[in-house]
Coordinates of C-alpha atoms in Angstrom, one line a residue:
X1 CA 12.4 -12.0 -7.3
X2 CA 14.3 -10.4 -4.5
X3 CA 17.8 -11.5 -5.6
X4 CA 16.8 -10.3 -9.3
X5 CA 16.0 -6.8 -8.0
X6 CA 18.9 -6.9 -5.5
X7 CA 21.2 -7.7 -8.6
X8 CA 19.5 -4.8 -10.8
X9 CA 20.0 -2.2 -8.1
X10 CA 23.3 -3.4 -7.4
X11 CA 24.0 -2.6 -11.0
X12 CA 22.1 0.9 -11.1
X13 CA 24.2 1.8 -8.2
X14 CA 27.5 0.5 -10.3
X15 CA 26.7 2.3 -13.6
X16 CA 25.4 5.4 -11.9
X17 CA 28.3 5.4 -8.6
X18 CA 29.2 9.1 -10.0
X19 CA 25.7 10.5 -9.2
X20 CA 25.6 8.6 -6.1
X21 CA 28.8 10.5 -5.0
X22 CA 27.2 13.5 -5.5
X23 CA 24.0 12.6 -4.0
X24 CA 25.7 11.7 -0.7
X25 CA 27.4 15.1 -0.4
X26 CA 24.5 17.0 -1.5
X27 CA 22.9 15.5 2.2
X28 CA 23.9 18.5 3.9
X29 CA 21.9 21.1 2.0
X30 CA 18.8 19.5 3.1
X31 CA 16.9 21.7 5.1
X32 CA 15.9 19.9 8.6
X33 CA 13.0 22.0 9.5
X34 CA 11.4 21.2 6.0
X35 CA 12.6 17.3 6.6
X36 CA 11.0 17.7 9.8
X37 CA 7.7 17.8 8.2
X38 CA 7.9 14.2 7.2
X39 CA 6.6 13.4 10.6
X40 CA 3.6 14.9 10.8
X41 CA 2.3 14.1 7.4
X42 CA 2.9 10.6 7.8
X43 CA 1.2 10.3 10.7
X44 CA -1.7 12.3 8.5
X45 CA -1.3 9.3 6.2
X46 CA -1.5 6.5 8.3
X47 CA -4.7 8.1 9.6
X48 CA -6.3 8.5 6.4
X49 CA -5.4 5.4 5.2
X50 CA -7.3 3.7 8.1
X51 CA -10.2 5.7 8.0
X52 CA -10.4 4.9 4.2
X53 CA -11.1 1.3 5.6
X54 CA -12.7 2.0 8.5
X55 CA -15.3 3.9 7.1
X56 CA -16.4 1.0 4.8
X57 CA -16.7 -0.8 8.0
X58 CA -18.9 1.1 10.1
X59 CA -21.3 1.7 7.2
X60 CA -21.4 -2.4 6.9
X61 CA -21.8 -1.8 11.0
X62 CA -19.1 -2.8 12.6
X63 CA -16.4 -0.9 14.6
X64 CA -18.9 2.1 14.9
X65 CA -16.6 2.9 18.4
X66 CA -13.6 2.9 16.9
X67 CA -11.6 6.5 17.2
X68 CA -9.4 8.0 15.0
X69 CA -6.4 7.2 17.5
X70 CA -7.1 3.8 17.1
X71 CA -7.4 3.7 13.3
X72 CA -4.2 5.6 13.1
X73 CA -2.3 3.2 15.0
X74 CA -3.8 0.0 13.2
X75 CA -3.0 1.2 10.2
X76 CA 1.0 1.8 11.6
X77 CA 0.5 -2.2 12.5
X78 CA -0.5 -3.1 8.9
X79 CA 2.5 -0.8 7.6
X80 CA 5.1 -2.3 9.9
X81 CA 3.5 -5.9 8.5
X82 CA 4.5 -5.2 5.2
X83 CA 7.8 -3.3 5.6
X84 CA 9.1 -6.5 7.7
X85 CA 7.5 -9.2 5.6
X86 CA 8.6 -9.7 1.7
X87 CA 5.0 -9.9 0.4
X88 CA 4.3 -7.7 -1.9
X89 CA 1.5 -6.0 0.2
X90 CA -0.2 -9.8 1.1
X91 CA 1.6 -9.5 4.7
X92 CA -0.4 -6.6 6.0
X93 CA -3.7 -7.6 4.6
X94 CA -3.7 -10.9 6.2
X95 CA -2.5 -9.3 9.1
X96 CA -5.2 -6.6 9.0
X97 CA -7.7 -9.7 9.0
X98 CA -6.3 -11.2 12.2
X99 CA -7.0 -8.1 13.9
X100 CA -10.0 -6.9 12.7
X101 CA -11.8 -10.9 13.3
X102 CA -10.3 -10.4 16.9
X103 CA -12.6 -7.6 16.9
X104 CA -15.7 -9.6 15.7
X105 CA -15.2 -8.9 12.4
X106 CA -15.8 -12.0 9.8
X107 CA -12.6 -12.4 8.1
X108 CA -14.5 -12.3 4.7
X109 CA -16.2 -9.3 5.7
X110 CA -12.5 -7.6 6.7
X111 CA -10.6 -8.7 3.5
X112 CA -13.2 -7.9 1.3
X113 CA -13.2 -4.3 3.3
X114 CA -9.8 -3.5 2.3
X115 CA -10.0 -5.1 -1.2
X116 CA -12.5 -2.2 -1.7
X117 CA -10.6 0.2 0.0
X118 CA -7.7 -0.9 -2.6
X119 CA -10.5 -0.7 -5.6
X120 CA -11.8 2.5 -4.7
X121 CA -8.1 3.8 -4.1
X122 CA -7.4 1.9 -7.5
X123 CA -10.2 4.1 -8.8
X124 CA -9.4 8.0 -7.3
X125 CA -5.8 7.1 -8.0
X126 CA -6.2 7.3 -12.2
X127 CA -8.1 10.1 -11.7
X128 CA -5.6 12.0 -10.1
X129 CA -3.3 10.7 -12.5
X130 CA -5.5 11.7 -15.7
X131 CA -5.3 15.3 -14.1
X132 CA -1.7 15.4 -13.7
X133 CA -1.1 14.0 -16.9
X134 CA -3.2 16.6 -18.5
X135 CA -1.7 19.1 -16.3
X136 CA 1.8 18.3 -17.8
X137 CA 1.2 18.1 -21.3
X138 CA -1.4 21.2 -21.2
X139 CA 2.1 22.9 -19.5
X140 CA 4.9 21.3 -22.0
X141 CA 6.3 19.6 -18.7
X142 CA 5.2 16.1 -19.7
X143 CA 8.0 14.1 -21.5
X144 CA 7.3 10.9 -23.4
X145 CA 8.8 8.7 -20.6
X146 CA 6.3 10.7 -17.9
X147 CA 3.2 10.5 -20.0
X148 CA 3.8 7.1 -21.1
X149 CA 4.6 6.0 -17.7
X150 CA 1.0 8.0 -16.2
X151 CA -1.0 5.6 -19.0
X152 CA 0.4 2.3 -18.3
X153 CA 0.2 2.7 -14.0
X154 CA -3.6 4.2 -15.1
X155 CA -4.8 2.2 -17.0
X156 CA -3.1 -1.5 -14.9
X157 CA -5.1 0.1 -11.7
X158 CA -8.2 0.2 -13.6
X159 CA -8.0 -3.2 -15.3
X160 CA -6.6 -4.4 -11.9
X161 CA -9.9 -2.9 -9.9
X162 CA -12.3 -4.4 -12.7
X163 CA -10.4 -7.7 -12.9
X164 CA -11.0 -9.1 -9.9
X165 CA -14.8 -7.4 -9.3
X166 CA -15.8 -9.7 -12.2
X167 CA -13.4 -12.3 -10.7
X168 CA -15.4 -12.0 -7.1
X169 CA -18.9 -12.1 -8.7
X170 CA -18.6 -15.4 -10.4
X171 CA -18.3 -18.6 -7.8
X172 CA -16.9 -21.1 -9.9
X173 CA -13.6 -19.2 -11.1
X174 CA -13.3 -18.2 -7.5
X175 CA -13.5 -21.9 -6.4
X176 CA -11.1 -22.9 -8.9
X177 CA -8.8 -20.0 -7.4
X178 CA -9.7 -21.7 -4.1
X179 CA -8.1 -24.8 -5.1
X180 CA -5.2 -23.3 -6.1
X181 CA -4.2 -22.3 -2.7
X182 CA -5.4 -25.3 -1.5
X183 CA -2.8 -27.1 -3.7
X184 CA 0.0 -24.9 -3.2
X185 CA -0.2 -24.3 0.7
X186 CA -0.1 -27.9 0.9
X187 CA 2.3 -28.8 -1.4
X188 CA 4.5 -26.2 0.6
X189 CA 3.9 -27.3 3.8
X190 CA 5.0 -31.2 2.3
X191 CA 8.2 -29.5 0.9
X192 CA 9.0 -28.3 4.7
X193 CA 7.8 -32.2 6.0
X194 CA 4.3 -31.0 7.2
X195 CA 1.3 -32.0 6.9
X196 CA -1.3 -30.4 5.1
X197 CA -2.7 -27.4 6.8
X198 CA -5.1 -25.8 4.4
X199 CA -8.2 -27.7 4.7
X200 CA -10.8 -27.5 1.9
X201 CA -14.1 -26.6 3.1
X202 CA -12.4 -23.6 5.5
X203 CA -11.2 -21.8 2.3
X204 CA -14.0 -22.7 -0.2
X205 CA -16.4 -21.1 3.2
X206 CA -14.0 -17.9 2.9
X207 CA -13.8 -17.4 -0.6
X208 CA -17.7 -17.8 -0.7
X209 CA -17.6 -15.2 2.1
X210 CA -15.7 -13.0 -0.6
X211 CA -18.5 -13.1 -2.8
X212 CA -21.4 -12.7 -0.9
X213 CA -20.2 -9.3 0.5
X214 CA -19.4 -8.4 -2.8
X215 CA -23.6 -8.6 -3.7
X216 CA -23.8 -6.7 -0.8
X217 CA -21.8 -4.1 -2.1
X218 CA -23.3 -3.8 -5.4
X219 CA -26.7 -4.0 -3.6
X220 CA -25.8 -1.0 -2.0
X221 CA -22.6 0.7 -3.1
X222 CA -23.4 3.9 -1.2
X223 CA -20.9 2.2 1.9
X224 CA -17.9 3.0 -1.0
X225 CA -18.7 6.7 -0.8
X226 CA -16.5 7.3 2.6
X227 CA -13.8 5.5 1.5
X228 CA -13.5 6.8 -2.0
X229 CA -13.5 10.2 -0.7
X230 CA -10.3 9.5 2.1
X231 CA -8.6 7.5 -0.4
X232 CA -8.3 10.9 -2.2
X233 CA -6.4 12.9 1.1
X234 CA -4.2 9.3 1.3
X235 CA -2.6 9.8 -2.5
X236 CA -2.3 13.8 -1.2
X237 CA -0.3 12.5 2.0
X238 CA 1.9 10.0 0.5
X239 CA 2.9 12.0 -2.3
X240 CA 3.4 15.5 -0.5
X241 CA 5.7 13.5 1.6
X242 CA 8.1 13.5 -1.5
X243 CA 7.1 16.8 -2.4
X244 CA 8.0 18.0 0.8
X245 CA 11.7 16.0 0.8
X246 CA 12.2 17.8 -2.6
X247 CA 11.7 20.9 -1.0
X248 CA 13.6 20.3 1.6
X249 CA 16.9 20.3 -0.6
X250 CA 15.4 23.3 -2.5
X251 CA 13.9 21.8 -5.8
X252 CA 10.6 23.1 -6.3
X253 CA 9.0 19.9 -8.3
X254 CA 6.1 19.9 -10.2
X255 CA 3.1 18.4 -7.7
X256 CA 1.9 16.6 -10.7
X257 CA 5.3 15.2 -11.9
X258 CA 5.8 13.8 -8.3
X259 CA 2.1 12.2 -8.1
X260 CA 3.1 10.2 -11.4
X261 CA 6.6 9.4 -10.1
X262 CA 4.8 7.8 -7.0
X263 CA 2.8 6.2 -8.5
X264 CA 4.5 4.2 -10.8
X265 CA 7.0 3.5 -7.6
X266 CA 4.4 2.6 -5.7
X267 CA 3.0 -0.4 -8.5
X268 CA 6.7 -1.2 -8.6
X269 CA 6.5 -1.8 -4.7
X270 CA 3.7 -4.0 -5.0
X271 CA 5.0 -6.4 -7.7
X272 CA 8.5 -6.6 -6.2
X273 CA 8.7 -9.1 -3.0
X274 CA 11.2 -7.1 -1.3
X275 CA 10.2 -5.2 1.9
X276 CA 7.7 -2.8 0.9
X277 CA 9.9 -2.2 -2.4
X278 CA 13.0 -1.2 -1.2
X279 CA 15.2 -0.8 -4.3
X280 CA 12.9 -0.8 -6.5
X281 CA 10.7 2.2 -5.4
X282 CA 13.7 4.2 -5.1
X283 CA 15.0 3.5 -8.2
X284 CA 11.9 4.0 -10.1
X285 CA 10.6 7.5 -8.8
X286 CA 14.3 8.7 -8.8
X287 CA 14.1 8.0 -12.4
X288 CA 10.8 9.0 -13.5
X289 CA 11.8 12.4 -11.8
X290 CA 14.9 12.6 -13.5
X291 CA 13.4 12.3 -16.7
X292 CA 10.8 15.4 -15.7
X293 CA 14.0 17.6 -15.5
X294 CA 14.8 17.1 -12.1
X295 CA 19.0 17.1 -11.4
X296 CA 19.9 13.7 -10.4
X297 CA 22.4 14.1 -7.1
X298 CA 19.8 16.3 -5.5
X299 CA 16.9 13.7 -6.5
X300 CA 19.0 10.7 -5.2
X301 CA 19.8 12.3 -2.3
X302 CA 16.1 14.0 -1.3
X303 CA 14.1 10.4 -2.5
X304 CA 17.0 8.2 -0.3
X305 CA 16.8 10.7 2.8
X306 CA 13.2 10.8 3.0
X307 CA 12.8 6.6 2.5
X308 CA 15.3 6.2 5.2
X309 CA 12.8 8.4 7.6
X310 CA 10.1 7.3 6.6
X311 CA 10.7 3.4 6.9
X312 CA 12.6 3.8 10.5
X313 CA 9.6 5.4 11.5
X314 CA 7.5 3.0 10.3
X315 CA 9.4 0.2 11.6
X316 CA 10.2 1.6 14.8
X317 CA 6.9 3.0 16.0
X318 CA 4.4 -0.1 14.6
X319 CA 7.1 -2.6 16.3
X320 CA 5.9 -1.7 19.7
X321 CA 1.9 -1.5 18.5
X322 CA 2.5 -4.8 16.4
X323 CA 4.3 -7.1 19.1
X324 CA 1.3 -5.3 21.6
X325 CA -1.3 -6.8 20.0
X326 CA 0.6 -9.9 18.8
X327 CA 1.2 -10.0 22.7
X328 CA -2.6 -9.6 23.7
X329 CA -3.5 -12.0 20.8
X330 CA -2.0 -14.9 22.1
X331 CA -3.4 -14.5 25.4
X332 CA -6.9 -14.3 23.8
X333 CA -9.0 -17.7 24.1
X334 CA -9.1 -19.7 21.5

């Protein structure tokens, strides 16, 4: 999958080397006060985006000490986890598990805490997007490719969230899904000459785990309320932070066209293996805001800037936090 998006960016860059000529000497107009606002607002992100976890947490009562420092830099670990690892986002959930169960949280208990932060930011996300793509086509702003585009992201984050809730409340499918990683761990580790190192009972226990929190939740669903209210500020964040890169090079975007160009990016991200996206996210919100109306070299040039920034910093700041904890992890006991 990574070669096959390496090839098709490789051949949007070929057909498209024109605009990119212009993009790269369009860099100079950018404005490095605006830029400089990048900063700040993704640190406001990375914040958000752990509290939107945290908080399910501590009303399931754990981590009730935790401060907003902390969940700040936690969530710059799981970040850096999936910007370095080609995962498609499973890197810095598994991640996030080894470091929550090495602060006494069950590992079923922290999964299934940020599968619900992903559901209920699944769920805030198409309503957001139902208001900006009313807000475009009540305007005239919304073209077909936009407003088709809004739809499908909508409505794949909605059957996604209500797929796997019905996949988590019934045992046997999620056994069966159980024995599927079973199968394939092992039959990867065989391919490498090891033995096999997923043992049955160990991931049958976790995805049983899964399932019982999940009654919990529907027991009580009033621990979602936190969460779905931060997951609200975390779509504000991460798309201002394009909004803010537009400005920066003088184009005054539409909020609402730039909340549906993130978010189609952003599903793009998640299916593509690559490093948190790279190519692909690019490529798609470039277009999806080209087709709004936006001129292309300036596009190209604010969305390439601002991606550059905002992945250094990621990678260079949760480096030193991740190889910490890595560091204090393997001096833990056993």
């Amino acid at each position: 999958m990574s070669t096959v998006t390496l090839l098709l960016v490789a051949g949007i860059v070929i057909a498209a080397w024109p605009t990119m000529v212009d993009a790269a000497r369009s860099l100079p107009l950018a404005n490095p006060w605006i830029m400089a606002l990048l900063v700040p607002v993704q640190l406001a992100s990375f914040a958000v985006t752990g509290e939107a976890l945290f908080a399910y947490l501590r009303a399931r009562g754990e981590l009730r000490g935790m401060r907003p420092l902390t969940a700040m830099r936690m969530s710059l670990e799981f970040n850096f986890a999936n910007h370095m690892l080609p995962s498609g986002g499973a890197a810095g959930i598994t991640y996030a598990s080894w470091k929550l169960a090495g602060m006494g949280v069950p590992p079923a208990r922290g999964t299934l805490a940020q599968l619900a932060r992903f559901a209920v930011t699944f769920v805030s996300f198409s309503i957001m997007l139902l208001a900006a793509a009313t807000w475009l086509l009540a305007s005239g702003q919304g073209t077909p490719a936009v407003l088709w585009s809004a739809a499908g992201v909508g409505a794949l984050a909605l059957g996604a969230t209500g797929g796997g809730a019905l996949l988590l409340r019934r045992r046997r499918p999620l056994h069966r899904v159980a024995g599927v990683v079973i199968r394939v761990a092992n039959w990867g580790a065989h391919i490498i000459g090891r033995p096999a190192v997923v043992r049955t009972e160990t991931v049958v226990r976790f995805f049983d785990g899964l399932h019982v929190e999940l009654r919990e939740i529907l027991r009580d669903p009033r621990a979602l309320r936190a969460p779905f209210a931060w997951s609200f500020l975390v779509h504000v964040c991460d798309a201002g932070l394009f909004w803010i890169a537009l400005a920066a090079f003088g184009l005054r975007a539409d909020p609402a066209l730039v909340f549906v160009a993130y978010g189609l990016a952003t599903v793009a991200s998640m299916v593509v293996t690559t490093p948190n996206g790279v190519g692909a996210y690019e490529v798609v919100m470039i277009g999806l805001l080209v087709a709004g109306g936006l001129p292309s070299a300036l596009t190209v040039a604010a969305i390439t800037l601002a991606r550059a920034i905002l992945l250094v910093g990621t990678i260079v700041f949760g480096w030193a936090f991740y190889q910490h904890s890595v560091a204090r992890g393997g001096r833990r006991a056993p």
